[in-house]
PDB file of C-alpha atoms in Angstrom:
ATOM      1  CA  UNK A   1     132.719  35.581  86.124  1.00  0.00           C
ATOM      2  CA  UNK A   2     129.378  35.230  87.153  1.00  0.00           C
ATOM      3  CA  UNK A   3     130.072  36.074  90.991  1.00  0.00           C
ATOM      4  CA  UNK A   4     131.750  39.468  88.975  1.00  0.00           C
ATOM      5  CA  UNK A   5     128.239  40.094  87.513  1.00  0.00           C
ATOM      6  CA  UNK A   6     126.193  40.011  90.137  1.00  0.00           C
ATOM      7  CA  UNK A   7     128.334  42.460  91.900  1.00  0.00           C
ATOM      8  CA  UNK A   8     128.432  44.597  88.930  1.00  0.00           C
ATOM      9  CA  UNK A   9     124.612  44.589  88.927  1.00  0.00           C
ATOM     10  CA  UNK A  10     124.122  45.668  92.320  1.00  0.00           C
ATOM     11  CA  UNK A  11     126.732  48.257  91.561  1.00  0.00           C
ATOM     12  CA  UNK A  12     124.721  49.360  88.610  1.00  0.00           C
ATOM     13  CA  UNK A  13     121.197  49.097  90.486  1.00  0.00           C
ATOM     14  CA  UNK A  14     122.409  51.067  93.701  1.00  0.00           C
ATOM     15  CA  UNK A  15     123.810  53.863  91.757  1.00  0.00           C
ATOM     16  CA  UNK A  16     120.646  54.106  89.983  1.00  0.00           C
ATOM     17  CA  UNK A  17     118.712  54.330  92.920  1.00  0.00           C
ATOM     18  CA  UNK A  18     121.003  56.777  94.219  1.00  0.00           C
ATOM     19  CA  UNK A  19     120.547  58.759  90.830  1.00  0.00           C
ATOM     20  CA  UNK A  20     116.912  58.607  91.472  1.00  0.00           C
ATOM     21  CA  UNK A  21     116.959  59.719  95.269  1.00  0.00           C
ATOM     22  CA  UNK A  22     119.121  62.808  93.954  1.00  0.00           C
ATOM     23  CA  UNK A  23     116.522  63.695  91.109  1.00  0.00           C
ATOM     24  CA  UNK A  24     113.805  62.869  93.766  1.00  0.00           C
ATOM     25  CA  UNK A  25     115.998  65.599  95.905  1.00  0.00           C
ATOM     26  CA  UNK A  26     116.806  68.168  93.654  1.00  0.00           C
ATOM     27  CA  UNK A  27     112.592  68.373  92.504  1.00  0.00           C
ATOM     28  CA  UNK A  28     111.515  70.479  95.844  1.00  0.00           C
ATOM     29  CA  UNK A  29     114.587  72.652  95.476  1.00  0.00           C
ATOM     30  CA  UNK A  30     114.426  73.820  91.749  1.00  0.00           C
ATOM     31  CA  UNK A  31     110.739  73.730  91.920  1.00  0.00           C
ATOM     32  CA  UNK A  32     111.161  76.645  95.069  1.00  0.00           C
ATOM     33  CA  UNK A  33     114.115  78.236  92.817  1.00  0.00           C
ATOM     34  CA  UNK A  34     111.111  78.583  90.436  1.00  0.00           C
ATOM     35  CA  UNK A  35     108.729  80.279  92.945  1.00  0.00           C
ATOM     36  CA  UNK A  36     111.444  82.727  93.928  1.00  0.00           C
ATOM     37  CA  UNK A  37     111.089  85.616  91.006  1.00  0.00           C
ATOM     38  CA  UNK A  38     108.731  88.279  91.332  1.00  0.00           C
ATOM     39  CA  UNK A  39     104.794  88.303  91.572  1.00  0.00           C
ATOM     40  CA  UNK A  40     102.434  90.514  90.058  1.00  0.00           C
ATOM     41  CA  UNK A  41      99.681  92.142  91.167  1.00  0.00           C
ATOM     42  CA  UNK A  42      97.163  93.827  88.559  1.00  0.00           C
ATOM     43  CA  UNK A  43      93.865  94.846  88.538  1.00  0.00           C
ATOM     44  CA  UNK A  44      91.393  97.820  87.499  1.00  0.00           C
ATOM     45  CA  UNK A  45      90.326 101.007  89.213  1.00  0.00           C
ATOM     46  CA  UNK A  46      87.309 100.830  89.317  1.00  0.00           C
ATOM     47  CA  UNK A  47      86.713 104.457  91.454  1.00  0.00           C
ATOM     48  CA  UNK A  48      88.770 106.804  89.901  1.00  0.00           C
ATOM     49  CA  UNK A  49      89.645 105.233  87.053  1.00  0.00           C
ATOM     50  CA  UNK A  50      92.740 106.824  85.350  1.00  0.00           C
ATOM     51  CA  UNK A  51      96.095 108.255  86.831  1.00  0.00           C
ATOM     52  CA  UNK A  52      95.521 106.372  89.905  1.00  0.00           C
ATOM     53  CA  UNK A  53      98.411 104.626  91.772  1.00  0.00           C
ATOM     54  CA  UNK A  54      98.782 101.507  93.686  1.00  0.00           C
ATOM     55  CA  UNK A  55     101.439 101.322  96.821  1.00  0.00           C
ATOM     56  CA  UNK A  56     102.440  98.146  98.279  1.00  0.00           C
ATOM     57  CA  UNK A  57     103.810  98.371 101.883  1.00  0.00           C
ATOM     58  CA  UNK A  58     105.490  95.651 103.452  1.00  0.00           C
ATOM     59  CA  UNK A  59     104.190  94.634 106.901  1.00  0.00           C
ATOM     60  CA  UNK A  60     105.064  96.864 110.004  1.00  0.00           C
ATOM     61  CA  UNK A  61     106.091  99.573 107.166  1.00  0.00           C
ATOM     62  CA  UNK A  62     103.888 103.300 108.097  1.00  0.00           C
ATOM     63  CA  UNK A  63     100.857 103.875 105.386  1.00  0.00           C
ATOM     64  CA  UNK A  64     101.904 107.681 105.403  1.00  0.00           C
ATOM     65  CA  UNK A  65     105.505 107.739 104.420  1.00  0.00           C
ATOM     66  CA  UNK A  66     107.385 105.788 101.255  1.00  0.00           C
ATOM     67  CA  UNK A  67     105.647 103.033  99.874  1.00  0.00           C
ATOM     68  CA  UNK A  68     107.960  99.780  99.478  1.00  0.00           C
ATOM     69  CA  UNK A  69     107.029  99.945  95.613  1.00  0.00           C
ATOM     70  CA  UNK A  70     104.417 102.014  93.308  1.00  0.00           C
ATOM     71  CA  UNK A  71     102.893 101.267  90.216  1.00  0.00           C
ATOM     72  CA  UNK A  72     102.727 103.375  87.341  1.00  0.00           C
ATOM     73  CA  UNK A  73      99.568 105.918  86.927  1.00  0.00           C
ATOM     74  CA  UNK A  74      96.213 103.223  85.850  1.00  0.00           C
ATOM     75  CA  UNK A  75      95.451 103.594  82.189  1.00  0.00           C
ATOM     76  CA  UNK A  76      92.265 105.328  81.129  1.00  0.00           C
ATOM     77  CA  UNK A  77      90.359 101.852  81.539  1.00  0.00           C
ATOM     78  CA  UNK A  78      91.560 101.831  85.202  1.00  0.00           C
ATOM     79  CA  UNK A  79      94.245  99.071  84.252  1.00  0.00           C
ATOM     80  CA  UNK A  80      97.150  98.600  86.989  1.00  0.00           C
ATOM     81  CA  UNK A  81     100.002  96.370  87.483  1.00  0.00           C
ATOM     82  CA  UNK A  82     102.805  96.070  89.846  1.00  0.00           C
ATOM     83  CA  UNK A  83     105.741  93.258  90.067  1.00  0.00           C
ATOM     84  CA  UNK A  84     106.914  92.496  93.596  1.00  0.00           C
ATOM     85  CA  UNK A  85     108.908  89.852  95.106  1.00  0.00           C
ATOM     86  CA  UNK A  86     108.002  87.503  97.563  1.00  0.00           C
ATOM     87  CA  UNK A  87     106.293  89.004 100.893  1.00  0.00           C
ATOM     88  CA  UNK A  88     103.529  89.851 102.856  1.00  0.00           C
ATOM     89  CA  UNK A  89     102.014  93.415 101.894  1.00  0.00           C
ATOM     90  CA  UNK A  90      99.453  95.773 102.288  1.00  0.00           C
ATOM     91  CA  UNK A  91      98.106  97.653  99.786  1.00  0.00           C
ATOM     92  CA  UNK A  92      96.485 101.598  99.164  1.00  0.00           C
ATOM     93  CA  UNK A  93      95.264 103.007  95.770  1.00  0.00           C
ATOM     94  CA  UNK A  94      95.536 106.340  95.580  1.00  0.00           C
ATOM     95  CA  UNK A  95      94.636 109.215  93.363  1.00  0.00           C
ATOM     96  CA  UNK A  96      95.737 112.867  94.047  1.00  0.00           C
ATOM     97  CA  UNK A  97      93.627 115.652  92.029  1.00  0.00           C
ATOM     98  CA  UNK A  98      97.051 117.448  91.061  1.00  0.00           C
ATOM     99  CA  UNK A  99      98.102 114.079  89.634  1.00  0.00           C
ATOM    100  CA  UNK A 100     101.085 113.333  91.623  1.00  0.00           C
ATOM    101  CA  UNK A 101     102.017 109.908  92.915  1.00  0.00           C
ATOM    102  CA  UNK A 102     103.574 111.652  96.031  1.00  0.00           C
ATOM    103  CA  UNK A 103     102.447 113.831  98.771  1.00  0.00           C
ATOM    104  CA  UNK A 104      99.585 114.330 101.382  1.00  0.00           C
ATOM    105  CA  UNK A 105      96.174 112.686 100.472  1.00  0.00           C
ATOM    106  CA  UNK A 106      94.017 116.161 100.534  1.00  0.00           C
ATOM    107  CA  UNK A 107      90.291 116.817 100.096  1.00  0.00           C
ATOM    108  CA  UNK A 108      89.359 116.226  96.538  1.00  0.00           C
ATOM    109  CA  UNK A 109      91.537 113.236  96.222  1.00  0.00           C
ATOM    110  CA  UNK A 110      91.038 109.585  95.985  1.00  0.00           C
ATOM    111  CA  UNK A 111      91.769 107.080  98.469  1.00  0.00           C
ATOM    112  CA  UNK A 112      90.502 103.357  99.171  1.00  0.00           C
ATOM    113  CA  UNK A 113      90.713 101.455 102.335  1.00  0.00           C
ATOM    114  CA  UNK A 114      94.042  99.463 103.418  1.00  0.00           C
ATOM    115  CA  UNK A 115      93.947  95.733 101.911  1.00  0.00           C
ATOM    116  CA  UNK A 116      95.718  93.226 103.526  1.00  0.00           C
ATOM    117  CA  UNK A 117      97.907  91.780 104.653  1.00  0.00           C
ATOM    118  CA  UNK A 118      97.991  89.592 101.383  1.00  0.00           C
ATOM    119  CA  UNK A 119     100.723  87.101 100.899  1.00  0.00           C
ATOM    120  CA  UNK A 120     102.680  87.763  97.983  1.00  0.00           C
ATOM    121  CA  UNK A 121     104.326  84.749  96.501  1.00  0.00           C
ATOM    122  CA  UNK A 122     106.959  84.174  93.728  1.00  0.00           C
ATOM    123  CA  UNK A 123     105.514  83.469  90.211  1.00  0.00           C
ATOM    124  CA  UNK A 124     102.058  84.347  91.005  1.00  0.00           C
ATOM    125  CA  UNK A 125      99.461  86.727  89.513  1.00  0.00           C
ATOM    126  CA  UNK A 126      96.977  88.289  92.091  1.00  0.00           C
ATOM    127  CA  UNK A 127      93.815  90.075  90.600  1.00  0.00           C
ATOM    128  CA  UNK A 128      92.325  92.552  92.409  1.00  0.00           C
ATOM    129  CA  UNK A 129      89.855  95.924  91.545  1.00  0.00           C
ATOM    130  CA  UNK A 130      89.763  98.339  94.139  1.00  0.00           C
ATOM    131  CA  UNK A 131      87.632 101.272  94.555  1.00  0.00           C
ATOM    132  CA  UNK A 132      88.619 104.402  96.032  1.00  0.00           C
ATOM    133  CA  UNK A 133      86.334 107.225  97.613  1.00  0.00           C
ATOM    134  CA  UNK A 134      87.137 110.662  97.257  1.00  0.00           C
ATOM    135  CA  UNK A 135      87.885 111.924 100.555  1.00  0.00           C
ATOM    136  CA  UNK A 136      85.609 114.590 101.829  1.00  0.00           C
ATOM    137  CA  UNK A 137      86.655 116.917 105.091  1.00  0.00           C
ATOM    138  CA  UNK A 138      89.526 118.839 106.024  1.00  0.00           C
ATOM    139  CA  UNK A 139      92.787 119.405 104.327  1.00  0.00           C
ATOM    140  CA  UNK A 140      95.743 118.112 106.051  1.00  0.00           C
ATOM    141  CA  UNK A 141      99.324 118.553 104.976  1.00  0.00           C
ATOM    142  CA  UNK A 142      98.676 121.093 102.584  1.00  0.00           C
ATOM    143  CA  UNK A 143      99.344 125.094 102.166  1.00  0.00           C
ATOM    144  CA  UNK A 144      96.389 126.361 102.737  1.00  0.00           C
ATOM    145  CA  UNK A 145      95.725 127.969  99.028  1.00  0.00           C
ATOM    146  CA  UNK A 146      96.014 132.074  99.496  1.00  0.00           C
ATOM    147  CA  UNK A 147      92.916 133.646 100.340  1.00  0.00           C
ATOM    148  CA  UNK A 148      94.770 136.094 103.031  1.00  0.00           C
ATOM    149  CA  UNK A 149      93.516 139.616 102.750  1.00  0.00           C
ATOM    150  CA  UNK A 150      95.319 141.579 100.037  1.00  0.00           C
ATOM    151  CA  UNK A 151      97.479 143.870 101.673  1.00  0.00           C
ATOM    152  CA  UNK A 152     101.113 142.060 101.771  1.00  0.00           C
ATOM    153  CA  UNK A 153     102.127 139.983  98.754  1.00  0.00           C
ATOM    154  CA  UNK A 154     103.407 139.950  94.944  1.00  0.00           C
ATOM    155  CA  UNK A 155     101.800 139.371  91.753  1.00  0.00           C
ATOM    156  CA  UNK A 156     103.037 139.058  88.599  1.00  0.00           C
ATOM    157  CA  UNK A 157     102.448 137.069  85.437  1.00  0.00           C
ATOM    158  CA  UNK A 158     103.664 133.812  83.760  1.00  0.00           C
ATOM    159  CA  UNK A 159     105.143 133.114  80.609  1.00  0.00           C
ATOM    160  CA  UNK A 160     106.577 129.703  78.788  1.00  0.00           C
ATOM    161  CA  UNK A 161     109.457 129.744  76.811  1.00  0.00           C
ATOM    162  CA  UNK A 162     107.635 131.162  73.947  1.00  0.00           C
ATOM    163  CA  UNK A 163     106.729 134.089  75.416  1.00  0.00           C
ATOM    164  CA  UNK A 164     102.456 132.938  75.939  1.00  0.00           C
ATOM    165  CA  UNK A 165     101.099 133.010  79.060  1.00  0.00           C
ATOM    166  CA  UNK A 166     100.233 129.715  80.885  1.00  0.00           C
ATOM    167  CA  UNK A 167      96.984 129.359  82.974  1.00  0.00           C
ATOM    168  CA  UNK A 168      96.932 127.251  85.654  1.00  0.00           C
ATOM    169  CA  UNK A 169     100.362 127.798  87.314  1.00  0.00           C
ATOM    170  CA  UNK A 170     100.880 127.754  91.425  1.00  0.00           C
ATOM    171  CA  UNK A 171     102.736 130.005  92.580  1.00  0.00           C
ATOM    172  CA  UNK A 172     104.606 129.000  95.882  1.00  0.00           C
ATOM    173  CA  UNK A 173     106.679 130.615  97.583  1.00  0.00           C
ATOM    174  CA  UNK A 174     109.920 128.787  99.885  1.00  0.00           C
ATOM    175  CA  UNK A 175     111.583 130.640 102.280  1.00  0.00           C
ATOM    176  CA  UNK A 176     115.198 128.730 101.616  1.00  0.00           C
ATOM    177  CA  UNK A 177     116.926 129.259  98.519  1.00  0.00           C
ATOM    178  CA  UNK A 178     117.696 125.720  98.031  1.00  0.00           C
ATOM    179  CA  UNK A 179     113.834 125.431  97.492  1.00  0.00           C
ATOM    180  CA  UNK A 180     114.038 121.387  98.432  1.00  0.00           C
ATOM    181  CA  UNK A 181     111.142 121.992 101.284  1.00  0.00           C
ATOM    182  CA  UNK A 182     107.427 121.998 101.232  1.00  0.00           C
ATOM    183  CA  UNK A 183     106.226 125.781  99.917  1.00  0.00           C
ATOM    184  CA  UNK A 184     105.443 128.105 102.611  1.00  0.00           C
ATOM    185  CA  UNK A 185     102.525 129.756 100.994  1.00  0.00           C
ATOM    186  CA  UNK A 186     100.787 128.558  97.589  1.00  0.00           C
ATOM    187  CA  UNK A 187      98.740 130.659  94.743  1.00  0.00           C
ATOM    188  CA  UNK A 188      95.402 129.998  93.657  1.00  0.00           C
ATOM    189  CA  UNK A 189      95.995 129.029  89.612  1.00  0.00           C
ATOM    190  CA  UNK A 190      96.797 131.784  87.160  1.00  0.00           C
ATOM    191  CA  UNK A 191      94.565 133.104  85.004  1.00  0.00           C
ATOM    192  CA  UNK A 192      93.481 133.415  81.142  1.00  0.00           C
ATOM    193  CA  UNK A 193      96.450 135.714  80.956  1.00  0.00           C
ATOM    194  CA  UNK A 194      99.284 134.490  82.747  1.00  0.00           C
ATOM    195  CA  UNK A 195      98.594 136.899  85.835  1.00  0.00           C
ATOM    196  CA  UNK A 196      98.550 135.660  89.368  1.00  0.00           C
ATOM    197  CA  UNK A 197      98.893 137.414  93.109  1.00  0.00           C
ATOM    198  CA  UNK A 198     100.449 135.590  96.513  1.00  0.00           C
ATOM    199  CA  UNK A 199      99.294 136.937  99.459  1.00  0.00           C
ATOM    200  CA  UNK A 200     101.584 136.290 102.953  1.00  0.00           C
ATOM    201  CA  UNK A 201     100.790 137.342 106.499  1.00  0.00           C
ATOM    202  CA  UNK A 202     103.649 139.261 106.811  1.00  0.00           C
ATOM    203  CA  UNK A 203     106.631 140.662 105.085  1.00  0.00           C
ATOM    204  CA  UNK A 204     110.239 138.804 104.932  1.00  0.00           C
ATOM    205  CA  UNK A 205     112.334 136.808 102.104  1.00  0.00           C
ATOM    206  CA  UNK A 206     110.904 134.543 100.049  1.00  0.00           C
ATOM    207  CA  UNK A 207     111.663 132.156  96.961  1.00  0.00           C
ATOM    208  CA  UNK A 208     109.845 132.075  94.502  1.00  0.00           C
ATOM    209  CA  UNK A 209     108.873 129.031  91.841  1.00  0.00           C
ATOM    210  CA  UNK A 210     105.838 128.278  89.354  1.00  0.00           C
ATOM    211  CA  UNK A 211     103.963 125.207  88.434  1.00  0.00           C
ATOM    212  CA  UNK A 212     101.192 123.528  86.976  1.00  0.00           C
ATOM    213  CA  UNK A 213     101.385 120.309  89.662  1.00  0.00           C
ATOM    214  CA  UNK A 214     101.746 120.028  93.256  1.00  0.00           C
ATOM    215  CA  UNK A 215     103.678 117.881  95.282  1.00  0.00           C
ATOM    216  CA  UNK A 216     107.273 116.392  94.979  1.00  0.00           C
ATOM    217  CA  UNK A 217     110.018 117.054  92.791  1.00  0.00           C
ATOM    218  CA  UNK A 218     109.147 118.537  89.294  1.00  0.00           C
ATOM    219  CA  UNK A 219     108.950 115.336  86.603  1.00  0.00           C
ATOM    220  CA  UNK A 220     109.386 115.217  82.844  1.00  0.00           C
ATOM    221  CA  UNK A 221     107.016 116.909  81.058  1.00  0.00           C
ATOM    222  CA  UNK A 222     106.102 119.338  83.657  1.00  0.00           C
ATOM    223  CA  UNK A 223     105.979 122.881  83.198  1.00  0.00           C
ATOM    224  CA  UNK A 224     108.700 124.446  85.925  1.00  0.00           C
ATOM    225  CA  UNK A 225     110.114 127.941  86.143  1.00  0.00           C
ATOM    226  CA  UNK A 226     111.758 129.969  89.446  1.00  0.00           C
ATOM    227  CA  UNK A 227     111.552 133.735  89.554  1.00  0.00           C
ATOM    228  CA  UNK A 228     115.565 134.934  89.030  1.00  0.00           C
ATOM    229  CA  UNK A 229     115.580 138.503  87.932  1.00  0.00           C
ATOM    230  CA  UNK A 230     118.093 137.476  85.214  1.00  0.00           C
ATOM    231  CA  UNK A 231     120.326 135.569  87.592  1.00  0.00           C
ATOM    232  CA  UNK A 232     121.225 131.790  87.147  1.00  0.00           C
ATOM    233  CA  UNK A 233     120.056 131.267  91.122  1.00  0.00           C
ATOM    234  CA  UNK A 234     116.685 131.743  92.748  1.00  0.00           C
ATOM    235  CA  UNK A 235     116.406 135.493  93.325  1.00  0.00           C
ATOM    236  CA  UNK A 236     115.094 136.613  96.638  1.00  0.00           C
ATOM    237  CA  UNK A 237     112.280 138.394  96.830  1.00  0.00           C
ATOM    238  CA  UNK A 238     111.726 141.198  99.802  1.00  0.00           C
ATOM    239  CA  UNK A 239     108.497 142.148 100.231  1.00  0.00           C
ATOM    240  CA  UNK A 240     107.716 144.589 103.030  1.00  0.00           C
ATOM    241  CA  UNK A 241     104.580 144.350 105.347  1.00  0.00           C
ATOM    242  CA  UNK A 242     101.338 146.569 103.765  1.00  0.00           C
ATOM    243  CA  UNK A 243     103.168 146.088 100.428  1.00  0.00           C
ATOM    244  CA  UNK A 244     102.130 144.378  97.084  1.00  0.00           C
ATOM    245  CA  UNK A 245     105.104 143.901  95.239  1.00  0.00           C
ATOM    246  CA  UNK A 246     104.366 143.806  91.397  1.00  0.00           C
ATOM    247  CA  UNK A 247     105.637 142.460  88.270  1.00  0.00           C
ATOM    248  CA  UNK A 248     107.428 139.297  89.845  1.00  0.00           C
ATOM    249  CA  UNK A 249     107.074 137.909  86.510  1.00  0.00           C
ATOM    250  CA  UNK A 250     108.208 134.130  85.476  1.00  0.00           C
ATOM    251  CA  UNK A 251     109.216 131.744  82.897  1.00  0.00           C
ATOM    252  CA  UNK A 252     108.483 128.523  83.000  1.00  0.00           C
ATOM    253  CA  UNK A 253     109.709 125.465  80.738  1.00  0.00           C
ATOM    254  CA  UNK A 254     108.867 122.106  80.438  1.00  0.00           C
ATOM    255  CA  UNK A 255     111.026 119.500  82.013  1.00  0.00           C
ATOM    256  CA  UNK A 256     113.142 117.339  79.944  1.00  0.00           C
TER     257      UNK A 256
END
């Protein structure tokens, strides 16, 4: 018997031990498990404050196309956050006058030097407030806003869907009816009453669509309308050269 319980102990005590080396095991790997979720990075604007955005690139990713991930527009206090996962990124804050979180940086806008590379890791919370200069110099990317002399173009007013007219719009003009590509030629804002003129360098065929923002596809909330002369399509318009084509008049609605 007592032979039997000896054994039994050292039965008992290595499986113990094994239990222990397992648990002992098993720490570093749930412990990582832990560390894998997603990181956030937050922090104020400190120059602008509001409707400023924050894009995170990954490394080797180009600072003028898509970021990897954007963070919603900074609250009135400058307050930003943005969840990631795990990484190595670079970072841009970025503030466009028009208020769009997409597009050309232009002069008037915001934009603060690259930070980074910062290493992201899983779990953490990185603080950081950035300031971003306006940027001074020429515009790049951009329409140049019509100042052409007036002797080839179409004006017009705008309306919203209550009949009033909206000041502020852009007018810009495509030269595809699909409309998906940058605007060939852009209005300065319309006025008080809703009226506006285009000017172009020559005559041709052009689309025709109003806004109050610049820059990507139209969001909720926007106000949005396309010249159609009554037609559920984009109407062309054909303006001939020398001639000021009037009452191109359009409707705009808000986005839902």
């Amino acid at each position: 018997m007592f032979p039997m319980g000896r054994s039994h102990g050292r039965r008992a005590r290595w499986w113990l031990a094994a239990a222990a080396f397992l648990v002992l095991a098993a720490g570093p790997a749930c412990r990582k498990q832990e560390q894998g979720g997603t990181a956030v990075v937050r922090g104020k604007a400190l120059a602008p404050l509001a409707d400023a955005y924050l894009y995170a690139y990954r490394e080797g990713m180009d600072l003028r196309g898509p970021a990897f991930a954007t963070s919603e527009a900074s609250g009135p206090e400058g307050d930003f956050s943005l969840a990631l996962p795990p990484g190595k990124y670079l970072f841009v804050l970025r503030k466009r006058a028009e208020g769009e979180s997409i597009g050309p940086v232009a002069t008037g806008d915001w934009r603060s030097e690259v930070i980074g590379p910062i290493t992201v890791r899983g779990g953490e919370e990185i603080t950081r407030d950035i300031v971003a200069p306006r940027k001074v110099g020429e515009t790049k990317g951009l329409p140049a806003l019509n100042k052409l002399p007036a002797q080839t173009g179409i004006s017009g007013r705008v309306f919203d869907s209550d009949g009033k007219p909206v000041q502020g719009a852009r007018i810009q003009a495509y030269q595809h009816s699909q409309m998906s590509e940058r605007p060939k030629y852009v209005s300065e804002g319309s006025g008080v009453d809703g009226s506006y003129s285009l000017f172009f360098p020559e005559g041709g065929t052009y689309y025709i669509a109003a806004r109050n923002k610049f820059g990507g596809p139209p969001k909720i909330g926007e106000l949005y309308g396309r010249y159609d002369d009554g037609t559920i399509e984009p109407s062309a318009v054909y303006v001939k050269d020398g001639e000021i084509l009037k009452d191109v008049n359009i409707t705009m609605h808000k986005i839902w």
